[in-house]
Structure formats: C-alpha cells, structure tokens
Short mmCIF file of C-alpha atoms (C1' of nucleotides) in Angstrom, two decimals:
data_model
loop_
_atom_site.label_atom_id
_atom_site.label_comp_id
_atom_site.label_asym_id
_atom_site.label_seq_id
_atom_site.Cartn_x
_atom_site.Cartn_y
_atom_site.Cartn_z
CA MET A 1 27.90 -5.02 -6.76
CA THR A 2 28.14 -2.76 -6.60
CA GLN A 3 25.31 0.19 -3.53
CA GLU A 4 24.15 2.01 -6.34
CA GLN A 5 22.27 -1.35 -8.22
CA TYR A 6 21.55 -2.68 -4.94
CA SER A 7 19.12 -0.39 -4.32
CA LYS A 8 17.13 -1.14 -7.71
CA TYR A 9 14.78 -4.30 -6.32
CA SER A 10 13.32 -1.81 -4.00
CA PHE A 11 11.87 0.54 -6.70
CA LEU A 12 11.06 -3.19 -9.35
CA LEU A 13 9.64 -4.84 -5.70
CA ASP A 14 6.92 -2.49 -4.98
CA ARG A 15 6.30 -1.38 -8.35
CA THR A 16 5.80 -5.01 -8.86
CA ALA A 17 3.34 -6.08 -6.10
CA ARG A 18 1.03 -2.70 -7.15
CA LYS A 19 0.44 -3.68 -10.51
CA VAL A 20 0.30 -7.23 -9.22
CA LYS A 21 -3.00 -6.32 -6.97
CA GLN A 22 -3.70 -3.17 -9.66
CA TYR A 23 -4.35 -5.81 -12.27
CA ALA A 24 -7.06 -8.00 -9.40
CA GLN A 25 -8.58 -5.30 -8.77
CA GLN A 26 -9.80 -4.66 -12.14
CA GLN A 27 -10.13 -8.01 -13.34
CA PHE A 28 -12.52 -7.72 -9.35
CA LYS A 29 -14.55 -4.90 -10.23
CA SER A 30 -14.94 -6.00 -14.36
CA GLY A 31 -16.48 -8.96 -12.47
CA ASP A 32 -18.51 -7.53 -9.65
CA PHE A 33 -17.08 -9.71 -6.65
CA ASP A 34 -17.90 -7.09 -4.75
CA VAL A 35 -15.13 -7.63 -2.78
CA THR A 36 -11.14 -6.16 -2.95
CA VAL A 37 -7.94 -8.21 -3.13
CA ASP A 38 -7.30 -7.65 0.15
CA GLN A 39 -11.09 -8.49 1.78
CA TRP A 40 -11.02 -11.47 -0.69
CA LEU A 41 -7.44 -13.03 1.10
CA VAL A 42 -9.54 -12.24 4.28
CA LEU A 43 -11.85 -14.86 3.07
CA LYS A 44 -10.32 -17.20 1.58
CA ASN A 45 -8.70 -18.11 4.87
CA LEU A 46 -11.74 -17.83 7.00
CA SER A 47 -12.63 -20.70 4.57
CA GLU A 48 -10.42 -22.42 5.27
CA ASN A 49 -9.80 -21.86 8.86
CA ASP A 50 -13.74 -21.58 11.09
CA ALA A 51 -13.80 -19.89 14.85
CA LEU A 52 -10.39 -17.92 14.39
CA SER A 53 -10.02 -15.02 16.84
CA GLN A 54 -9.10 -11.96 15.25
CA THR A 55 -5.66 -11.80 16.34
CA GLU A 56 -5.04 -15.68 14.28
CA LEU A 57 -5.96 -14.54 11.70
CA ALA A 58 -4.37 -11.19 11.71
CA ASN A 59 -1.24 -13.41 11.83
CA LEU A 60 -2.73 -15.83 9.65
CA VAL A 61 -2.81 -13.18 6.78
CA PHE A 62 -0.21 -10.97 8.12
CA LYS A 63 -1.65 -8.26 8.87
CA ASP A 64 -1.53 -5.83 11.65
CA HIS A 65 -5.11 -5.31 13.77
CA PRO A 66 -6.66 -2.32 12.92
CA THR A 67 -6.16 -3.05 9.06
CA LEU A 68 -7.75 -6.38 9.83
CA THR A 69 -10.78 -4.31 12.27
CA ARG A 70 -11.82 -2.79 9.49
CA ILE A 71 -12.12 -5.75 7.24
CA ILE A 72 -13.82 -7.69 8.85
CA ASP A 73 -16.16 -4.58 9.68
CA LEU A 74 -16.15 -4.25 5.75
CA LEU A 75 -16.87 -7.52 5.62
CA SER A 76 -19.83 -8.28 8.26
CA LYS A 77 -21.55 -4.32 5.85
CA LYS A 78 -21.94 -6.80 3.53
CA GLY A 79 -23.01 -9.97 4.89
CA TYR A 80 -19.90 -12.11 4.80
CA VAL A 81 -19.38 -12.84 7.70
CA GLU A 82 -19.74 -12.69 11.21
CA ARG A 83 -18.47 -11.52 14.83
CA VAL A 84 -19.94 -14.35 17.43
CA PRO A 85 -18.54 -13.47 21.06
CA HIS A 86 -16.22 -16.12 22.81
CA PRO A 87 -17.51 -18.63 24.67
CA GLN A 88 -15.39 -17.70 27.87
CA ASP A 89 -13.18 -14.26 26.55
CA ARG A 90 -14.60 -11.98 26.51
CA ARG A 91 -12.64 -9.82 24.73
CA SER A 92 -12.08 -11.70 22.01
CA PHE A 93 -14.47 -12.63 19.15
CA GLN A 94 -14.80 -15.67 16.64
CA LEU A 95 -14.97 -14.75 12.69
CA HIS A 96 -17.51 -17.44 11.49
CA LEU A 97 -18.65 -17.19 6.81
CA THR A 98 -22.14 -16.72 7.06
CA GLU A 99 -24.21 -18.94 4.52
CA THR A 100 -23.37 -16.01 1.93
CA GLY A 101 -19.62 -15.91 2.61
CA VAL A 102 -19.90 -19.41 1.63
CA SER A 103 -21.20 -19.15 -1.66
CA LYS A 104 -19.23 -15.84 -1.90
CA VAL A 105 -15.87 -18.02 -2.08
CA THR A 106 -16.63 -20.85 -3.54
CA SER A 107 -17.92 -19.39 -6.66
CA LEU A 108 -14.88 -16.73 -6.03
CA ARG A 109 -12.61 -19.14 -5.68
CA PRO A 110 -11.97 -21.37 -9.37
CA GLU A 111 -12.20 -17.24 -10.79
CA ILE A 112 -9.47 -15.93 -8.93
CA HIS A 113 -6.89 -18.44 -10.03
CA GLN A 114 -7.70 -17.94 -13.64
CA ILE A 115 -6.95 -14.37 -12.12
CA ARG A 116 -3.04 -15.21 -10.91
CA GLU A 117 -2.25 -17.19 -13.50
CA LYS A 118 -1.26 -14.39 -15.72
CA ALA A 119 1.28 -13.55 -13.87
CA TRP A 120 2.95 -16.26 -15.03
CA GLU A 121 2.83 -15.83 -18.49
CA ASN A 122 6.68 -16.87 -20.54
CA LEU A 123 7.51 -17.77 -17.03
CA SER A 124 8.62 -21.44 -16.02
CA PRO A 125 7.89 -23.70 -12.62
CA HIS A 126 11.69 -22.93 -11.98
CA ASP A 127 10.92 -19.41 -12.12
CA PHE A 128 8.11 -20.06 -10.05
CA GLU A 129 9.28 -21.42 -6.90
CA GLU A 130 12.91 -20.00 -7.50
CA PHE A 131 10.74 -16.60 -6.46
CA LYS A 132 9.63 -17.88 -3.67
CA ARG A 133 12.55 -19.32 -2.63
CA ILE A 134 14.31 -15.53 -2.55
CA LEU A 135 10.91 -13.38 -1.30
CA ASN A 136 10.90 -15.44 1.35
CA THR A 137 14.75 -14.89 1.70
CA ILE A 138 14.17 -10.87 2.02
CA TYR A 139 10.64 -11.42 4.63
CA GLN A 140 13.23 -13.87 6.44
CA ASN A 141 16.23 -11.39 6.48
CA LEU A 142 13.98 -8.49 7.00
CA ASN A 143 12.03 -10.12 10.46
CA GLY A 144 13.98 -9.77 13.17
CA GLU A 145 12.60 -11.17 15.87
CA SER A 146 10.63 -13.80 15.30
CA LEU A 147 11.49 -16.22 12.18
CA GLY A 148 9.11 -15.98 9.73
CA GLN A 149 7.04 -18.91 8.40
CA MET B 1 1.32 -26.62 -11.95
CA THR B 2 -2.40 -26.63 -9.82
CA GLN B 3 -3.29 -23.65 -9.76
CA GLU B 4 -3.64 -23.72 -5.83
CA GLN B 5 0.46 -23.43 -6.13
CA TYR B 6 0.00 -20.33 -7.68
CA SER B 7 -2.45 -18.33 -6.37
CA LYS B 8 0.82 -18.03 -3.25
CA TYR B 9 2.51 -15.99 -5.48
CA SER B 10 0.53 -12.46 -4.67
CA PHE B 11 -0.42 -13.39 -1.37
CA LEU B 12 3.99 -13.30 -1.03
CA LEU B 13 4.85 -10.21 -2.91
CA ASP B 14 2.79 -8.86 -0.99
CA ARG B 15 4.48 -9.54 2.00
CA THR B 16 7.39 -9.31 1.56
CA ALA B 17 6.96 -5.47 -0.45
CA ARG B 18 5.61 -4.53 3.28
CA LYS B 19 7.64 -6.60 5.35
CA VAL B 20 11.06 -4.01 2.32
CA LYS B 21 9.10 -0.98 3.01
CA GLN B 22 8.24 -1.55 6.56
CA TYR B 23 11.80 -2.17 7.32
CA ALA B 24 12.67 0.39 5.33
CA GLN B 25 10.52 3.00 7.19
CA GLN B 26 11.25 2.18 10.69
CA GLN B 27 15.19 2.82 9.95
CA PHE B 28 14.17 6.21 8.27
CA LYS B 29 12.00 7.25 11.54
CA SER B 30 14.78 5.82 13.91
CA GLY B 31 17.58 7.84 12.14
CA ASP B 32 15.35 11.12 12.11
CA PHE B 33 15.47 11.29 8.46
CA ASP B 34 11.84 12.91 7.72
CA VAL B 35 10.81 12.11 4.53
CA THR B 36 9.08 8.67 4.38
CA VAL B 37 10.49 6.10 1.89
CA ASP B 38 8.04 6.66 -0.90
CA GLN B 39 9.55 10.42 -0.18
CA TRP B 40 12.49 9.20 -0.85
CA LEU B 41 12.67 7.81 -4.20
CA VAL B 42 10.67 11.31 -5.10
CA LEU B 43 13.85 13.47 -3.85
CA LYS B 44 16.10 10.85 -5.15
CA ASN B 45 14.57 10.98 -9.12
CA LEU B 46 14.82 14.39 -7.94
CA SER B 47 17.99 14.65 -7.52
CA GLU B 48 18.72 12.87 -10.27
CA ASN B 49 17.52 15.18 -13.02
CA ASP B 50 15.96 18.37 -12.44
CA ALA B 51 13.26 20.58 -13.87
CA LEU B 52 11.35 17.38 -14.12
CA SER B 53 7.08 18.22 -14.00
CA GLN B 54 5.09 16.05 -12.55
CA THR B 55 3.58 14.07 -15.43
CA GLU B 56 7.16 13.37 -16.42
CA LEU B 57 8.39 12.37 -12.36
CA ALA B 58 5.28 10.77 -11.88
CA ASN B 59 6.05 8.60 -14.89
CA LEU B 60 9.85 8.19 -13.32
CA VAL B 61 8.58 6.97 -10.38
CA PHE B 62 5.24 4.70 -11.11
CA LYS B 63 3.10 6.24 -8.97
CA ASP B 64 -0.45 8.13 -10.04
CA HIS B 65 -0.65 12.06 -10.42
CA PRO B 66 -2.61 12.61 -7.34
CA THR B 67 -0.19 10.43 -5.57
CA LEU B 68 2.16 12.06 -6.73
CA THR B 69 1.03 15.67 -6.06
CA ARG B 70 0.54 15.13 -2.52
CA ILE B 71 3.79 14.05 -2.00
CA ILE B 72 5.60 17.08 -3.75
CA ASP B 73 2.87 19.12 -1.57
CA LEU B 74 4.25 17.21 1.40
CA LEU B 75 7.76 17.64 0.33
CA SER B 76 7.48 21.65 -0.19
CA LYS B 77 5.26 21.82 2.52
CA LYS B 78 8.80 20.52 4.64
CA GLY B 79 11.12 22.74 1.69
CA TYR B 80 13.06 20.27 -0.12
CA VAL B 81 11.30 20.76 -3.50
CA GLU B 82 9.95 23.38 -5.12
CA ARG B 83 7.01 24.27 -7.52
CA VAL B 84 8.36 26.43 -10.52
CA PRO B 85 5.72 27.91 -13.66
CA HIS B 86 6.74 26.09 -16.43
CA PRO B 87 7.60 29.07 -18.50
CA GLN B 88 6.09 27.93 -21.90
CA ASP B 89 2.98 26.16 -20.71
CA ARG B 90 1.30 27.60 -17.41
CA ARG B 91 -1.09 24.20 -16.75
CA SER B 92 2.10 22.77 -15.73
CA PHE B 93 5.36 23.49 -13.18
CA GLN B 94 9.19 22.39 -13.16
CA LEU B 95 10.12 20.28 -9.84
CA HIS B 96 14.00 21.73 -8.74
CA LEU B 97 15.35 20.87 -5.06
CA THR B 98 16.22 23.05 -2.33
CA GLU B 99 19.78 23.52 -1.55
CA THR B 100 18.32 21.92 1.20
CA GLY B 101 16.75 19.31 -0.42
CA VAL B 102 19.69 18.65 -2.24
CA SER B 103 21.74 18.24 0.85
CA LYS B 104 19.29 16.11 2.19
CA VAL B 105 19.35 13.03 -0.59
CA THR B 106 23.77 14.07 -0.14
CA SER B 107 23.32 13.46 3.65
CA LEU B 108 20.56 10.25 3.59
CA ARG B 109 22.20 8.71 -0.28
CA PRO B 110 24.62 6.41 1.87
CA GLU B 111 22.69 5.36 4.78
CA ILE B 112 19.61 4.67 2.79
CA HIS B 113 22.25 1.94 0.68
CA GLN B 114 23.54 0.04 3.49
CA ILE B 115 19.83 -0.30 4.23
CA ARG B 116 18.70 -1.74 1.22
CA GLU B 117 21.57 -4.86 1.63
CA LYS B 118 20.41 -6.02 4.93
CA ALA B 119 17.66 -7.65 2.38
CA TRP B 120 20.58 -9.78 0.34
CA GLU B 121 22.11 -11.50 3.25
CA ASN B 122 22.04 -15.36 2.28
CA LEU B 123 20.93 -14.07 -1.40
CA SER B 124 24.34 -13.76 -4.75
CA PRO B 125 24.16 -11.91 -7.01
CA HIS B 126 23.04 -14.75 -9.63
CA ASP B 127 19.53 -14.40 -7.63
CA PHE B 128 19.43 -10.57 -7.49
CA GLU B 129 19.27 -10.90 -11.59
CA GLU B 130 17.12 -14.08 -11.52
CA PHE B 131 15.24 -11.45 -8.81
CA LYS B 132 14.36 -8.88 -10.86
CA ARG B 133 13.77 -10.85 -14.30
CA ILE B 134 11.12 -12.77 -12.88
CA LEU B 135 9.34 -9.18 -11.42
CA ASN B 136 9.61 -7.68 -14.95
CA THR B 137 8.39 -10.46 -16.82
CA ILE B 138 5.36 -10.39 -14.29
CA TYR B 139 4.68 -6.81 -14.47
CA GLN B 140 5.58 -6.67 -18.43
CA ASN B 141 2.11 -10.02 -18.59
CA LEU B 142 0.01 -6.98 -16.10
CA ASN B 143 0.38 -4.82 -18.07
CA GLY B 144 -1.90 -3.84 -20.79
CA GLU B 145 -1.01 -1.35 -23.47
CA SER B 146 2.51 -0.71 -22.90
CA LEU B 147 5.28 -2.97 -22.44
CA GLY B 148 6.92 -1.08 -19.97
CA GLN B 149 10.31 -0.90 -18.63
"C1'" DT C 1 -8.78 -10.10 47.93
"C1'" DA C 2 -6.22 -6.01 45.60
"C1'" DC C 3 -3.06 -5.13 42.40
"C1'" DC C 4 -0.40 -5.52 37.71
"C1'" DA C 5 0.75 -6.58 33.08
"C1'" DA C 6 0.03 -9.36 29.44
"C1'" DT C 7 -3.79 -9.63 26.24
"C1'" DA C 8 -8.49 -8.65 22.60
"C1'" DG C 9 -10.34 -5.71 20.53
"C1'" DT C 10 -10.85 -0.74 18.57
"C1'" DT C 11 -10.09 4.29 17.35
"C1'" DA C 12 -7.51 7.87 15.56
"C1'" DG C 13 -3.77 10.46 12.61
"C1'" DT C 14 -1.01 10.36 9.21
"C1'" DG C 15 0.81 8.67 4.29
"C1'" DT C 16 0.06 5.58 0.28
"C1'" DG C 17 -2.95 4.47 -3.59
"C1'" DA C 18 -6.81 3.60 -7.48
"C1'" DC C 19 -9.85 5.63 -9.63
"C1'" DA C 20 -12.89 8.77 -11.45
"C1'" DA C 21 -14.47 14.38 -11.65
"C1'" DA C 22 -13.19 18.91 -11.92
"C1'" DT C 23 -10.07 23.05 -14.04
"C1'" DA C 24 -7.51 25.65 -16.25
"C1'" DT C 25 -4.86 26.17 -20.12
"C1'" DA C 26 -3.10 24.12 -24.23
"C1'" DT C 27 -2.92 22.87 -28.79
"C1'" DA C 28 -5.78 21.15 -33.14
"C1'" DA C 29 -10.00 21.69 -36.44
"C1'" DA C 30 -13.20 23.30 -38.37
"C1'" DT D 1 -12.65 33.05 -34.94
"C1'" DT D 2 -14.84 29.21 -32.54
"C1'" DT D 3 -14.67 24.44 -31.03
"C1'" DA D 4 -13.83 20.56 -29.76
"C1'" DT D 5 -10.45 17.79 -27.76
"C1'" DA D 6 -5.84 16.57 -25.47
"C1'" DT D 7 -3.06 17.39 -21.55
"C1'" DA D 8 -1.32 19.47 -16.26
"C1'" DT D 9 -2.60 18.83 -12.55
"C1'" DT D 10 -6.09 18.60 -8.40
"C1'" DT D 11 -9.44 17.57 -5.90
"C1'" DG D 12 -12.51 13.62 -3.52
"C1'" DT D 13 -13.61 9.27 -1.84
"C1'" DC D 14 -12.33 5.19 -0.44
"C1'" DA D 15 -9.91 0.93 1.02
"C1'" DC D 16 -4.72 -0.30 3.14
"C1'" DA D 17 -0.89 -0.14 5.78
"C1'" DC D 18 1.82 1.65 10.05
"C1'" DT D 19 2.21 3.17 14.86
"C1'" DA D 20 0.06 5.24 18.86
"C1'" DA D 21 -3.09 5.44 22.13
"C1'" DC D 22 -7.35 3.60 24.79
"C1'" DT D 23 -10.83 -0.10 26.78
"C1'" DA D 24 -11.95 -3.90 28.44
"C1'" DT D 25 -10.83 -7.64 30.38
"C1'" DT D 26 -7.63 -11.81 31.37
"C1'" DG D 27 -4.69 -14.59 34.17
"C1'" DG D 28 -0.72 -14.16 37.94
"C1'" DT D 29 0.53 -12.74 42.40
"C1'" DA D 30 1.54 -10.21 46.70
#
DNA sequence: TACCAATAGTTAGTGTGACAAATATATAAA
DNA sequence: TTTATATATTTGTCACACTAACTATTGGTA
C-alpha cells in the first residue's frame, strides 16, 4: 500500500467521529436532554460506579483531568453530581449522583441507545466486531507506554 | 445484538480519533513542525488546489466556516497562506500558499506520512479497506440531507 | 522531625468544533 | 430601480482537548 493511501484514514476517522458526536448532540438538544454528549458519558459511568474519585473517573472515560474538572463543575451546577470530600484523603473527592442525577440517567438511557443505533443501519454485527477490533488496535499502536484496555 | 453492546462504538470511536490526533500532534511538536494537525490538513489541501475560496475549502476539509476562518487567520499570521480578494466577487477571497507555505508542505509531507503509518501496525490492507467502508457508511447514515462523499 | 517526591485537583492559555447572529455583497424578482 | 433573498465571511459564546504551571496534601525516608 502506498503512503498516499494511508493518510486518508485519519481524515475519515476524525470526520466520522465529529459527525457521530454532532448527530447525537442535535438529538440531545431537540429532546431537551439538558446535557452534552460528554456530560452524558460521565453521568452514565457515575451511575454504574459510585464514589469514584475524579482521577478514577478520568481513567474510566479517557478524559484528562482539566476536562473532567470542568465537566464535573457543569454537572454539579446543574444539580446532577456532588463532590463529597474523601474521608481519609483531603486532596480528593468522592463523586456521587444526586437523586436528580439518578433519575436523569434512568430517563435518558433508553432514548440514547436509540440515537446510537442509527449509525449502524446497513452494517452487520460482524462489521461491528471488526470495527471495534480495528479501533482498539489503532489505539494500542499509538498508546506508547500502557497497553490500553 | 442488544442495545447495550451498541453504545460502545461511539466511545471507542471518539477515544481513538482523539488518540490519533494527539499522537500526531505530539510528533508535530517534537519535530517543530510549527503547525497543528488541523492546520496541516488545510495547508495540504491548499497545496493541491490553488485559489480556492474559503467556502470551497471548508467543504473540502469538512470544517465549518467559522472554524476555517480562524485556521486561515492563524496560517496567514504564520505567513503560510494569503487571502487574495476575488477579482469579481468582493465578498470572497482566493486562498494561496505563500512561498514559505509551499516549502513547508514539501518538507513536512513525507514526515507526516510516516507518522500516519504508525497506526496501521498489526493491521492488514483488507482491514484498511473495511475500516474506510464502515466509517463512510456511518457518516452517511447520520448525514441527513446530502449524501456525503 | 524535616525533607522530598508523588498524587489529587484546579487554573490558565491556545486551538478546535458547533451553533447563532451580524455584516457585506451579489443576484433575482417585482 | 427597489426590494427580497441568497451567499461569503466574520464575530461571539459555550464546550472540550491538551499542555503547563500551580496549590494542597500525602507518604516515604533520612
């Protein structure tokens, strides 16, 4: 394969990732979900793992610490998440969904699954598996030290 | 396939796209390329198509107009690109690479191809074709009106 | 105890992305 | 010609990504 052909994937990958996020965000907006796509990712992970620290959560969702700080700021301003001081370590917080946060996740989860499915029209379950395999391989190829998950 | 499984792809897609951009950006930086990954995309397209308007270029690289305006601002501040008033249409500009811009593209092109290849270790040419097919299908599934390319 | 490296989180600066609105100009219709 | 509409670009705002620098705290070690 020539070098020229190889350079296309980064363009298509970026373009598609942006389209997926943009499509979801538009649906979120027209449904008055009151959260962004990235805020949803954080809420969803908090609903599945209680009392995470920000560092633990950052590793889970693969966002860096400054980004996560701001997302938590926004979510707590909206009343979905609380920072509770860690009982032993005064540097750190335990993150909890509020009541409002829990019911937000419960109500949005099925709607968001529907939105996500739209991307897979005309594609097979086998395509889905291949896609995940290739994405993970690329990720690991570029992920110097640690081996990704 | 259950709904639960389906939701993973958007996470992996976003994570991988960010990793690809991040990896390239780090290489750009350690090589003192003096441009960002997105600025490179714009430069490269200008080197292949002279005298584009900003609208034409935006459609080519799939960036929206405000984003492109700002990238052109940065590239012209760095001396790589010039806005030349369109001879007939006073609303619009024709974009040109400067001498410096041309030599920048010439010198960076091979280095960037090498950086881009790193992602494809352990993957086959067939994977590459499948990957492009799936990315394009997803894009078109979500791209309401027009059919994308 | 005193020092020091590591860790948790925040803040600031720059670049990018999406979206809405504003400005200037062009073109078509009345 | 006047008016209406469409097009090209810019500006403003909010959100996110990445880097670097900073504060506070912890834990190990001399």
